[in-house]
Amino acid sequence: WEVKRGEKVGLVGVNGAGKTTQLRIITGQEEPDSGNVIKAKPNMKVAFLSQEFEVSMSKTVREEFMTAFKEEMEITEKLEKVQKAIEGSVDDLDLMGRLLDEFDLLQRRAQAVNLDSVDAKISKLMPELGFAPEDADRLVASFSGGWQMRMSLGKILLQDPDLLLLDEPTNHLDLDTIEWLEGYLQKQDVPMVIISHDRAFLDQLCTKIVETEMGVSRTFEGNYSQYVISKAEWIETQNAAWEKQQKDIDSTKDLIARLGAGANSGRASTAEKKLEKLQEQELIEKPFQRKQMKIRFPERGTSGRSVVNVKNIDFGFEDKMLFKKANLSIERGEKIAILGPNGCGKSTLLKLIMGLEKPVKGEVILGEHNVLPNYFEQNQAEVLDLDKTVLETVCEAAEDWRSDDIKGLLGRCNFKADMLDRKVSLLSGGEKARLAFCKFMVTPSTLLVLDEPTNHLDIPSKEMLEEAINEYQGTVIAVSHDRYFIKQIVNRVIEVEDGCLEDYAGDYNYYLEKNLDARTKELEREAELEEKAPKVKAKSKMSKAEKEARKKQKMQAFQQAKQKSKASKNSKRWN
């Protein structure tokens, strides 16, 4: 696959498909086993924002941005050292002469890298990233993870990269920051490759999707929604071609068997050559379709009508009051999303409901009849025991589950038999997240309390979770910044705002209808998507000629793909 000037490419695929590895190969951090990466120019600057972006908590914001200018900073430090040495060498004229020569050389190097422009670049970028002038002298540690992500992004943009690589940039960001990031990246001229499992983010930003599956990458023009449609069409076309070829092979084999020897040996020989050609040179592969994981949350009976009551609670920390006389009543069967910016108290509210935190005033009451909560913490995957195996982790948490059933659950969550005895410490981030879900799933409940459940989950896993929540008969309370996920599962929205719980008694679309700011942002995003989307007529409104043209276009695309496959197979045979 390739990245062209101005393109914003989304790199998608299940966890473990090698997406991050591909970015590391582009940056030169890893070497490919075969093949190569062709860059537009030898000195091409490639900037990489990894999932675990690094910032120094003890630096000020300006000092952190200064680390982007490594060469410039080294020259500055050397100039300061030489200047001090010159001041201390007044009694040694020979030494002073050598130091002055070195100082002159360093000054020329400083002019060559334009040292004077460093401060100007930082001062220009900071407001673009949302920082106020007074933030420059604040410590990095005083900012939230979302603002620290902005610093990391700013540092790599200050290097004027020719290509920008972003690995899961929306992880742990609140909705406001995700929306800011969308808008900011849209304005950047630099081409970029983005790994993300945030479907709404990919829809808004990407102009091309590259899917990596079973070691093969395929390119689809358009954003994520367009990719889903194009992929379905490709599978349909490829399946039809594969089935047709299988019929040709079977009928040719049947012809060979019937002709046998004797007078028909010549025709049999021709048929055998045709069969060989079909099987070797033009063999169409059946498209791989990943089996959708299925999970079901086990339920233990039905709870009473009243599930949670939050009555006039006050709660906060020394420097910040999160809730003041907040009220909330949750009933059986409701599926609720808790929305609000990072730091507003969403996770704290879940902890108050679970009894892990106590309100300063007021009370939080769980319903008396059969309210059995099952709590998935935001850092659930991080608190797994690294010394235990995959199977031990789930068995220890299971209630009334047979060993075979646990193995079946792990299998449905893509843990193969040879992985069951693997230590948790050896798992990838996505595998740990799936294991945490398996551990969470074996506990029967009537109330699910989910804190950022989609972090580190790939898109098929998110779809699996959405289906399981929709089939769950109990009550669900979820904190999430994944707009696509929220739209699929909730029938009520609670927004944390200024210490109060704003109740929207309807789904996410109802929330958008009633919240002016949120609706305005959503309409702007929809307008941008509409503008970028290709204008395709509905098939029912196409003329006969247009239908034929579309059919021809698809056939040409298929033939090109087949020729490419044929050339690839021949190159393998000839090499």
Coordinates of C-alpha atoms in Angstrom, one line a residue:
W1 CA 0.0 0.0 0.0
E2 CA 1.0 3.6 -0.5
V3 CA 0.5 7.1 0.9
K4 CA 0.2 10.0 -1.5
R5 CA 0.5 13.7 -1.0
G6 CA -2.3 15.1 1.1
E7 CA -3.9 11.7 2.0
K8 CA -5.0 10.7 5.5
V9 CA -4.9 6.9 5.5
G10 CA -6.7 4.8 8.2
L11 CA -4.9 1.5 9.0
V12 CA -7.5 -1.0 10.3
G13 CA -7.5 -4.7 11.3
V14 CA -7.9 -6.9 14.4
N15 CA -5.5 -6.6 17.3
G16 CA -2.3 -8.6 16.5
A17 CA -2.7 -8.1 12.7
G18 CA 0.6 -6.2 12.6
K19 CA -0.6 -2.6 12.2
T20 CA 1.9 -1.0 14.7
T21 CA 4.7 -3.2 13.3
Q22 CA 4.0 -1.7 9.8
L23 CA 4.4 1.8 11.3
R24 CA 7.6 0.8 13.0
I25 CA 9.0 -0.6 9.8
I26 CA 8.2 2.7 8.0
T27 CA 10.2 4.6 10.7
G28 CA 13.1 2.2 10.5
Q29 CA 12.6 0.9 14.1
E30 CA 12.1 -2.6 12.7
E31 CA 13.4 -4.3 9.5
P32 CA 11.0 -6.3 7.2
D33 CA 11.8 -10.0 6.5
S34 CA 11.5 -9.2 2.8
G35 CA 10.4 -6.3 0.6
N36 CA 11.2 -2.7 1.3
V37 CA 9.7 0.7 2.1
I38 CA 10.2 3.2 -0.7
K39 CA 10.3 6.8 0.4
A40 CA 9.8 9.9 -1.8
K41 CA 13.2 11.3 -0.8
P42 CA 16.2 9.9 1.1
N43 CA 16.1 12.5 3.9
M44 CA 12.4 12.2 4.4
K45 CA 11.3 13.2 8.0
V46 CA 8.8 10.6 9.4
A47 CA 7.2 11.5 12.8
F48 CA 5.6 8.8 14.9
L49 CA 3.2 9.4 17.8
S50 CA 3.1 6.0 19.6
Q51 CA 0.3 4.8 21.9
E52 CA 2.6 5.4 24.9
F53 CA 3.6 8.9 24.1
E54 CA 6.3 10.2 26.4
V55 CA 6.4 13.5 28.3
S56 CA 8.6 14.6 31.2
M57 CA 6.4 15.5 34.2
S58 CA 9.1 17.6 35.8
K59 CA 9.5 20.0 32.8
T60 CA 7.5 23.1 32.0
V61 CA 5.3 23.1 28.9
R62 CA 7.8 25.3 27.0
E63 CA 10.7 23.1 28.1
E64 CA 8.8 20.0 26.9
F65 CA 8.2 21.6 23.5
M66 CA 11.9 22.6 23.3
T67 CA 12.8 18.8 23.4
A68 CA 11.6 18.7 19.8
F69 CA 14.7 20.6 18.8
K70 CA 17.3 18.2 19.9
E71 CA 20.2 19.5 17.7
E72 CA 19.3 23.1 18.5
M73 CA 19.2 22.3 22.3
E74 CA 22.6 20.6 22.1
I75 CA 24.1 23.7 20.4
T76 CA 22.6 26.0 23.1
E77 CA 24.0 23.9 25.9
K78 CA 27.5 23.8 24.3
L79 CA 27.4 27.6 23.7
E80 CA 26.5 28.2 27.4
K81 CA 29.4 25.8 28.5
V82 CA 31.9 27.5 26.2
Q83 CA 30.9 30.9 27.3
K84 CA 31.4 30.0 31.0
A85 CA 34.8 28.5 30.1
I86 CA 35.8 31.7 28.3
E87 CA 34.9 33.7 31.4
G88 CA 37.1 31.5 33.5
S89 CA 40.1 31.5 31.2
V90 CA 41.2 35.2 31.4
D91 CA 44.7 34.1 32.7
D92 CA 45.3 31.6 29.8
L93 CA 45.4 33.4 26.5
D94 CA 46.0 30.2 24.5
L95 CA 43.1 28.5 26.0
M96 CA 40.9 31.6 25.5
G97 CA 41.9 31.7 21.9
R98 CA 40.9 28.0 21.3
L99 CA 37.6 28.6 23.2
L100 CA 36.8 31.7 21.2
D101 CA 37.3 29.7 17.9
E102 CA 35.0 27.0 19.2
F103 CA 32.4 29.6 20.3
D104 CA 32.6 31.2 16.8
L105 CA 32.1 27.7 15.2
L106 CA 29.1 27.0 17.5
Q107 CA 27.5 30.4 16.7
R108 CA 27.7 29.6 12.9
R109 CA 26.1 26.2 13.5
A110 CA 23.4 28.0 15.5
Q111 CA 22.7 30.3 12.6
A112 CA 22.6 27.4 10.2
V113 CA 19.9 25.6 12.2
N114 CA 18.1 29.0 12.8
L115 CA 18.2 28.8 16.6
D116 CA 16.5 32.2 17.0
S117 CA 13.3 30.8 15.3
V118 CA 12.8 28.0 17.9
D119 CA 11.0 30.3 20.5
A120 CA 8.9 31.9 17.7
K121 CA 7.8 28.4 16.4
I122 CA 6.8 27.3 19.9
S123 CA 4.9 30.6 20.6
K124 CA 3.1 30.2 17.3
L125 CA 2.1 26.6 17.9
M126 CA 0.9 26.8 21.5
P127 CA -2.3 28.7 20.8
E128 CA -3.1 26.4 17.8
L129 CA -3.0 23.5 20.3
G130 CA -5.2 25.3 22.7
F131 CA -2.6 26.4 25.2
A132 CA -2.7 29.9 26.8
P133 CA 0.5 32.0 27.0
E134 CA 0.6 31.6 30.8
D135 CA 0.6 27.8 30.3
A136 CA 4.2 27.9 29.1
D137 CA 5.6 28.0 32.6
R138 CA 3.3 25.4 34.1
L139 CA 4.5 21.9 34.8
V140 CA 3.5 19.2 32.4
A141 CA 2.4 17.1 35.5
S142 CA -0.4 19.7 36.1
F143 CA -2.1 18.8 32.8
S144 CA -4.5 15.9 32.0
G145 CA -3.6 13.0 29.7
G146 CA -5.5 14.7 26.8
W147 CA -3.4 17.9 27.1
Q148 CA -0.2 15.8 27.4
M149 CA -1.2 14.1 24.1
R150 CA -1.5 17.6 22.6
M151 CA 2.1 18.3 23.8
S152 CA 3.3 15.1 22.2
L153 CA 1.6 15.9 18.9
G154 CA 3.0 19.4 19.0
K155 CA 6.5 18.2 19.5
I156 CA 6.4 16.1 16.4
L157 CA 4.7 18.8 14.3
L158 CA 7.5 21.2 15.3
Q159 CA 9.9 19.0 13.5
D160 CA 8.1 19.8 10.2
P161 CA 7.6 16.1 9.2
D162 CA 7.0 14.9 5.6
L163 CA 4.8 12.0 7.0
L164 CA 2.9 11.7 10.2
L165 CA 2.2 8.3 11.8
L166 CA -0.4 8.1 14.6
D167 CA -0.9 4.9 16.7
E168 CA -4.3 5.0 18.5
P169 CA -4.2 8.8 19.2
T170 CA -7.8 8.9 20.6
N171 CA -7.1 6.4 23.5
H172 CA -8.2 7.8 26.8
L173 CA -9.3 11.2 25.3
D174 CA -12.7 12.7 26.1
L175 CA -15.2 13.6 23.4
D176 CA -14.2 17.3 23.3
T177 CA -10.5 16.4 22.8
I178 CA -11.3 13.8 20.2
E179 CA -13.4 16.4 18.3
W180 CA -10.6 19.0 18.7
L181 CA -8.0 16.4 17.4
E182 CA -10.2 15.6 14.3
G183 CA -10.5 19.3 13.4
Y184 CA -6.8 20.0 14.0
L185 CA -5.6 17.0 11.9
Q186 CA -8.0 17.9 9.1
K187 CA -6.2 21.3 8.8
Q188 CA -2.7 19.7 8.5
D189 CA -1.3 19.4 5.0
V190 CA 1.1 16.7 6.0
P191 CA 0.1 13.2 4.8
M192 CA -0.6 10.8 7.6
V193 CA -1.3 7.2 8.5
I194 CA -3.6 6.6 11.5
I195 CA -4.2 3.4 13.4
S196 CA -7.5 3.7 15.2
H197 CA -10.5 1.6 16.3
D198 CA -12.6 4.7 16.7
R199 CA -15.0 4.3 13.8
A200 CA -16.5 7.8 14.0
F201 CA -12.9 9.3 14.1
L202 CA -11.9 7.3 11.0
D203 CA -15.1 8.4 9.3
Q204 CA -14.4 12.0 9.9
L205 CA -10.8 12.1 9.1
C206 CA -9.7 9.4 6.6
T207 CA -9.7 9.6 2.8
K208 CA -8.5 6.0 2.4
I209 CA -8.6 2.8 4.4
V210 CA -5.9 0.1 4.4
E211 CA -7.1 -3.2 5.9
T212 CA -4.5 -5.7 7.1
E213 CA -5.9 -9.2 7.4
M214 CA -4.2 -12.6 7.5
G215 CA -0.9 -10.9 6.5
V216 CA -2.4 -9.2 3.4
S217 CA -3.2 -5.5 3.0
R218 CA -6.0 -4.2 0.8
T219 CA -6.7 -0.6 0.0
F220 CA -10.3 0.9 -0.1
E221 CA -10.9 4.5 -1.1
G222 CA -13.0 6.7 1.2
N223 CA -13.7 6.8 4.9
Y224 CA -14.6 3.9 7.3
S225 CA -18.3 3.7 6.4
Q226 CA -17.4 3.6 2.7
Y227 CA -14.8 0.9 3.4
V228 CA -17.5 -1.3 5.1
I229 CA -19.7 -1.0 2.0
S230 CA -16.8 -1.5 -0.5
K231 CA -15.4 -4.5 1.5
A232 CA -18.9 -6.2 1.4
E233 CA -19.1 -5.7 -2.3
W234 CA -15.5 -7.0 -2.8
I235 CA -16.4 -10.2 -0.8
E236 CA -19.6 -10.7 -2.8
T237 CA -17.7 -10.3 -6.1
Q238 CA -14.8 -12.4 -5.0
N239 CA -17.1 -15.2 -3.7
A240 CA -19.0 -15.2 -7.0
A241 CA -15.8 -15.5 -9.0
W242 CA -14.5 -18.2 -6.7
E243 CA -17.7 -20.2 -6.9
K244 CA -17.7 -19.9 -10.7
Q245 CA -14.1 -21.1 -10.9
Q246 CA -14.9 -24.1 -8.6
K247 CA -17.7 -25.1 -10.9
D248 CA -15.4 -24.9 -13.9
I249 CA -12.8 -27.0 -12.1
D250 CA -15.4 -29.6 -11.1
S251 CA -17.0 -29.8 -14.6
T252 CA -13.5 -30.1 -16.1
K253 CA -12.6 -32.9 -13.7
D254 CA -15.9 -34.6 -14.5
L255 CA -15.2 -34.3 -18.3
I256 CA -11.7 -35.9 -17.8
A257 CA -13.2 -38.8 -15.9
R258 CA -15.9 -39.4 -18.5
L259 CA -13.6 -39.1 -21.5
G260 CA -11.0 -41.6 -20.1
A261 CA -8.7 -43.1 -22.7
G262 CA -9.1 -44.4 -26.2
A263 CA -10.7 -42.3 -29.0
N264 CA -11.3 -39.5 -26.6
S265 CA -7.7 -39.3 -25.2
G266 CA -7.0 -36.2 -27.2
R267 CA -10.0 -34.3 -25.7
A268 CA -9.1 -35.6 -22.3
S269 CA -5.5 -34.3 -22.7
T270 CA -6.9 -30.9 -23.6
A271 CA -9.2 -30.9 -20.6
E272 CA -6.3 -31.8 -18.3
K273 CA -4.3 -28.9 -19.6
K274 CA -7.3 -26.6 -19.0
L275 CA -7.6 -28.0 -15.5
E276 CA -3.9 -27.4 -14.8
K277 CA -4.3 -23.8 -16.1
L278 CA -7.3 -23.2 -13.9
Q279 CA -5.6 -24.6 -10.8
E280 CA -2.2 -23.0 -11.1
Q281 CA -2.3 -19.8 -13.1
E282 CA -5.7 -18.3 -12.6
L283 CA -6.7 -19.7 -9.2
I284 CA -9.0 -17.4 -7.3
E285 CA -8.7 -17.5 -3.6
K286 CA -11.9 -17.7 -1.5
P287 CA -12.1 -14.4 0.5
F288 CA -11.3 -14.9 4.2
Q289 CA -14.2 -13.9 6.4
R290 CA -13.4 -13.7 10.1
K291 CA -15.8 -15.5 12.3
Q292 CA -17.6 -12.9 14.5
M293 CA -16.9 -13.5 18.2
K294 CA -20.1 -14.1 20.2
I295 CA -20.3 -13.3 23.9
R296 CA -23.3 -13.3 26.3
F297 CA -23.3 -11.7 29.7
P298 CA -24.7 -14.4 32.2
E299 CA -27.7 -13.1 34.1
R300 CA -29.0 -14.3 37.5
G301 CA -32.7 -13.6 37.6
T302 CA -34.3 -10.2 37.4
S303 CA -33.7 -7.3 39.7
G304 CA -36.4 -5.1 41.3
R305 CA -37.6 -2.0 39.5
S306 CA -35.4 0.3 41.4
V307 CA -31.7 -0.4 40.7
V308 CA -29.7 2.8 41.8
N309 CA -30.7 5.9 43.7
V310 CA -28.3 8.8 44.0
K311 CA -29.7 11.3 46.5
N312 CA -28.3 14.9 47.0
I313 CA -24.7 13.8 47.0
D314 CA -21.7 16.1 47.5
F315 CA -18.3 14.7 46.6
G316 CA -14.9 16.2 45.7
F317 CA -11.3 16.4 46.5
E318 CA -9.3 19.2 48.2
D319 CA -8.9 21.3 45.1
K320 CA -12.1 20.4 43.2
M321 CA -15.7 19.7 44.0
L322 CA -17.1 17.1 41.5
F323 CA -20.7 16.8 42.6
K324 CA -22.9 19.2 44.5
K325 CA -26.5 18.0 45.4
A326 CA -26.4 15.6 42.5
N327 CA -29.4 13.3 42.0
L328 CA -30.0 10.3 39.8
S329 CA -32.5 7.4 39.7
I330 CA -31.9 4.3 37.6
E331 CA -34.5 1.6 36.9
R332 CA -34.4 -1.9 35.6
G333 CA -33.6 -2.4 32.0
E334 CA -32.2 1.1 31.3
K335 CA -29.0 1.3 29.3
I336 CA -27.3 4.6 30.3
A337 CA -24.3 6.5 28.9
I338 CA -22.5 8.9 31.3
L339 CA -21.0 11.7 29.3
G340 CA -18.7 14.6 30.1
P341 CA -15.1 15.8 29.7
N342 CA -12.2 14.1 31.4
G343 CA -11.8 15.1 35.1
C344 CA -15.5 15.9 35.5
G345 CA -16.2 12.8 37.8
K346 CA -17.7 10.1 35.5
S347 CA -15.4 7.3 36.8
T348 CA -15.9 8.7 40.3
L349 CA -19.7 8.4 39.9
L350 CA -19.3 4.7 39.0
K351 CA -17.1 4.2 42.1
L352 CA -19.7 5.9 44.2
I353 CA -22.4 3.6 42.8
M354 CA -20.2 0.5 43.5
G355 CA -19.5 1.7 47.1
L356 CA -15.7 2.2 46.4
E357 CA -16.0 5.9 47.3
K358 CA -18.3 7.4 49.9
P359 CA -20.1 10.8 49.3
V360 CA -19.3 13.7 51.7
K361 CA -23.1 14.3 51.9
G362 CA -26.1 12.5 50.6
E363 CA -26.3 8.8 49.8
V364 CA -26.1 6.2 47.0
I365 CA -28.5 3.3 47.4
L366 CA -28.6 0.1 45.4
G367 CA -32.0 -1.5 45.0
E368 CA -32.9 -4.1 47.6
H369 CA -34.2 -6.9 45.4
N370 CA -31.6 -8.9 43.5
V371 CA -29.3 -6.0 42.3
L372 CA -26.1 -7.9 41.5
P373 CA -23.5 -5.5 40.0
N374 CA -20.6 -6.5 37.8
Y375 CA -18.0 -3.8 37.5
F376 CA -15.5 -3.4 34.7
E377 CA -12.9 -0.8 35.7
Q378 CA -11.2 1.5 33.2
N379 CA -7.7 -0.1 33.9
Q380 CA -9.1 -3.7 34.2
A381 CA -6.5 -5.1 31.7
E382 CA -3.7 -3.4 33.7
V383 CA -4.6 -5.0 37.0
L384 CA -4.4 -8.6 35.8
D385 CA -1.9 -10.8 37.6
L386 CA 1.0 -11.0 35.1
D387 CA 2.3 -14.3 36.6
K388 CA -0.9 -16.2 36.0
T389 CA -1.7 -18.0 32.8
V390 CA -4.7 -17.1 30.6
L391 CA -6.7 -20.1 31.8
E392 CA -5.9 -19.6 35.5
T393 CA -7.0 -15.9 35.3
V394 CA -10.5 -16.8 34.2
C395 CA -10.9 -20.0 36.3
E396 CA -10.1 -18.1 39.5
A397 CA -12.8 -15.6 38.8
A398 CA -15.5 -18.1 37.5
E399 CA -18.6 -19.0 39.4
D400 CA -20.1 -22.4 38.7
W401 CA -18.4 -22.7 35.3
R402 CA -17.0 -26.0 34.1
S403 CA -13.4 -26.0 32.7
D404 CA -14.7 -26.9 29.2
D405 CA -17.1 -24.0 29.2
I406 CA -14.3 -21.6 30.2
K407 CA -12.1 -22.9 27.4
G408 CA -15.1 -22.4 25.0
L409 CA -15.5 -18.8 26.2
L410 CA -11.8 -18.2 25.7
G411 CA -12.0 -19.8 22.2
R412 CA -14.8 -17.5 21.2
C413 CA -12.7 -14.6 22.3
N414 CA -9.9 -15.7 20.0
F415 CA -7.7 -17.5 22.5
K416 CA -6.5 -20.6 20.8
A417 CA -5.6 -23.8 22.6
D418 CA -1.9 -23.1 22.6
M419 CA -2.4 -19.7 24.3
L420 CA -4.3 -21.0 27.4
D421 CA -1.1 -21.8 29.3
R422 CA 0.6 -18.5 28.2
K423 CA 1.5 -16.1 31.0
V424 CA -0.5 -12.8 31.1
S425 CA 2.8 -10.9 30.9
L426 CA 3.4 -12.2 27.4
L427 CA 0.0 -11.0 26.0
S428 CA -0.4 -7.9 23.8
G429 CA -2.6 -5.0 24.9
G430 CA -5.6 -6.2 22.9
E431 CA -5.2 -9.8 24.2
K432 CA -5.1 -8.5 27.8
A433 CA -8.3 -6.5 27.2
R434 CA -10.0 -9.5 25.8
L435 CA -8.8 -11.6 28.7
A436 CA -10.1 -9.0 31.2
F437 CA -13.5 -9.3 29.4
C438 CA -13.5 -13.0 29.7
K439 CA -12.8 -12.6 33.5
F440 CA -15.5 -10.1 33.7
M441 CA -18.0 -12.2 31.8
V442 CA -18.0 -15.3 34.0
T443 CA -19.7 -13.4 36.8
P444 CA -23.6 -13.5 36.7
S445 CA -25.2 -10.2 37.3
T446 CA -28.3 -8.0 36.9
L447 CA -26.3 -4.7 36.6
L448 CA -23.3 -4.0 34.4
V449 CA -21.1 -1.0 35.3
L450 CA -18.7 -0.3 32.5
D451 CA -15.9 2.3 32.7
E452 CA -14.4 2.9 29.2
P453 CA -15.0 -0.8 28.1
T454 CA -13.9 -0.2 24.5
N455 CA -10.3 1.0 25.2
H456 CA -7.8 -1.2 23.4
L457 CA -10.6 -3.3 21.8
D458 CA -10.4 -3.8 18.0
I459 CA -13.5 -3.0 15.9
P460 CA -14.8 -6.7 15.7
S461 CA -14.5 -6.9 19.5
K462 CA -16.4 -3.6 19.9
E463 CA -19.2 -5.0 17.6
M464 CA -19.3 -8.2 19.7
L465 CA -19.7 -6.1 22.9
E466 CA -22.4 -4.0 21.4
E467 CA -24.4 -7.1 20.4
A468 CA -23.9 -8.6 23.9
I469 CA -25.1 -5.4 25.6
N470 CA -28.1 -5.1 23.3
E471 CA -29.2 -8.7 24.2
Y472 CA -28.6 -8.3 28.0
Q473 CA -31.9 -8.0 29.8
G474 CA -30.4 -6.3 32.9
T475 CA -29.4 -2.7 33.5
V476 CA -26.3 -1.1 32.0
I477 CA -24.4 2.0 33.1
A478 CA -21.4 2.9 30.8
V479 CA -18.8 5.6 30.6
S480 CA -17.4 5.9 27.1
H481 CA -16.0 8.4 24.7
D482 CA -16.7 6.2 21.7
R483 CA -19.5 8.0 19.9
Y484 CA -20.3 5.0 17.6
F485 CA -20.4 2.6 20.6
I486 CA -22.7 4.9 22.6
K487 CA -25.1 5.3 19.6
Q488 CA -25.5 1.5 19.4
I489 CA -26.2 0.7 23.0
V490 CA -27.9 3.4 25.1
N491 CA -31.5 4.4 25.7
R492 CA -30.7 7.2 28.1
V493 CA -27.9 9.8 28.5
I494 CA -26.6 11.4 31.7
E495 CA -24.2 14.4 31.2
V496 CA -22.0 15.5 34.1
E497 CA -22.0 19.3 34.0
D498 CA -20.9 21.8 36.7
G499 CA -21.3 19.2 39.5
C500 CA -24.8 18.2 38.4
L501 CA -26.2 15.3 36.5
E502 CA -28.1 16.5 33.5
D503 CA -30.7 13.9 32.5
Y504 CA -31.7 13.2 28.8
A505 CA -34.4 10.6 28.9
G506 CA -33.7 9.2 25.4
D507 CA -31.0 7.7 23.3
Y508 CA -27.9 9.5 21.9
N509 CA -29.9 11.1 19.0
Y510 CA -32.4 12.5 21.5
Y511 CA -29.4 13.9 23.5
L512 CA -28.1 15.6 20.3
E513 CA -31.6 16.9 19.7
K514 CA -31.8 18.5 23.1
N515 CA -28.2 19.7 23.6
L516 CA -27.6 22.6 21.4
D517 CA -23.7 22.6 21.6
A518 CA -23.5 18.8 20.9
R519 CA -26.1 19.0 18.1
T520 CA -24.2 21.9 16.4
K521 CA -20.9 19.9 16.5
E522 CA -22.7 16.8 15.1
L523 CA -24.3 18.7 12.3
E524 CA -21.0 20.2 11.3
R525 CA -19.4 16.8 11.3
E526 CA -22.3 15.4 9.2
A527 CA -21.9 18.2 6.7
E528 CA -18.2 17.6 6.3
L529 CA -18.9 13.9 5.8
E530 CA -21.6 14.6 3.2
E531 CA -19.2 16.9 1.4
K532 CA -16.4 14.2 1.3
A533 CA -18.7 11.3 0.4
P534 CA -18.8 10.2 -3.3
K535 CA -22.1 11.0 -4.9
V536 CA -23.5 7.5 -5.8
K537 CA -27.0 7.1 -7.2
A538 CA -29.3 4.5 -5.7
K539 CA -29.4 1.5 -7.9
S540 CA -33.2 1.8 -8.3
K541 CA -32.7 5.3 -9.8
M542 CA -30.0 4.3 -12.3
S543 CA -30.8 4.0 -16.0
K544 CA -30.0 0.7 -17.8
A545 CA -26.9 2.2 -19.3
E546 CA -25.7 3.4 -15.9
K547 CA -26.3 -0.1 -14.4
E548 CA -24.3 -1.7 -17.2
A549 CA -21.5 0.9 -16.7
R550 CA -21.3 0.2 -13.0
K551 CA -21.3 -3.6 -13.7
K552 CA -18.5 -3.1 -16.2
Q553 CA -16.5 -1.0 -13.8
K554 CA -16.8 -3.7 -11.1
M555 CA -15.8 -6.4 -13.6
Q556 CA -12.7 -4.4 -14.7
A557 CA -11.7 -3.9 -11.1
F558 CA -12.1 -7.7 -10.6
Q559 CA -10.1 -8.6 -13.7
Q560 CA -7.3 -6.2 -12.6
A561 CA -7.2 -7.8 -9.1
K562 CA -7.2 -11.3 -10.8
Q563 CA -4.3 -10.3 -13.1
K564 CA -2.4 -8.9 -10.1
S565 CA -2.9 -12.2 -8.3
K566 CA -1.9 -14.2 -11.3
A567 CA 1.3 -12.1 -11.7
S568 CA 2.1 -12.6 -8.1
K569 CA 1.7 -16.4 -8.3
N570 CA 3.8 -16.5 -11.5
S571 CA 6.6 -14.5 -9.9
K572 CA 6.6 -17.0 -7.0
R573 CA 6.8 -19.9 -9.5
W574 CA 9.5 -18.3 -11.7
N575 CA 11.6 -17.2 -8.7

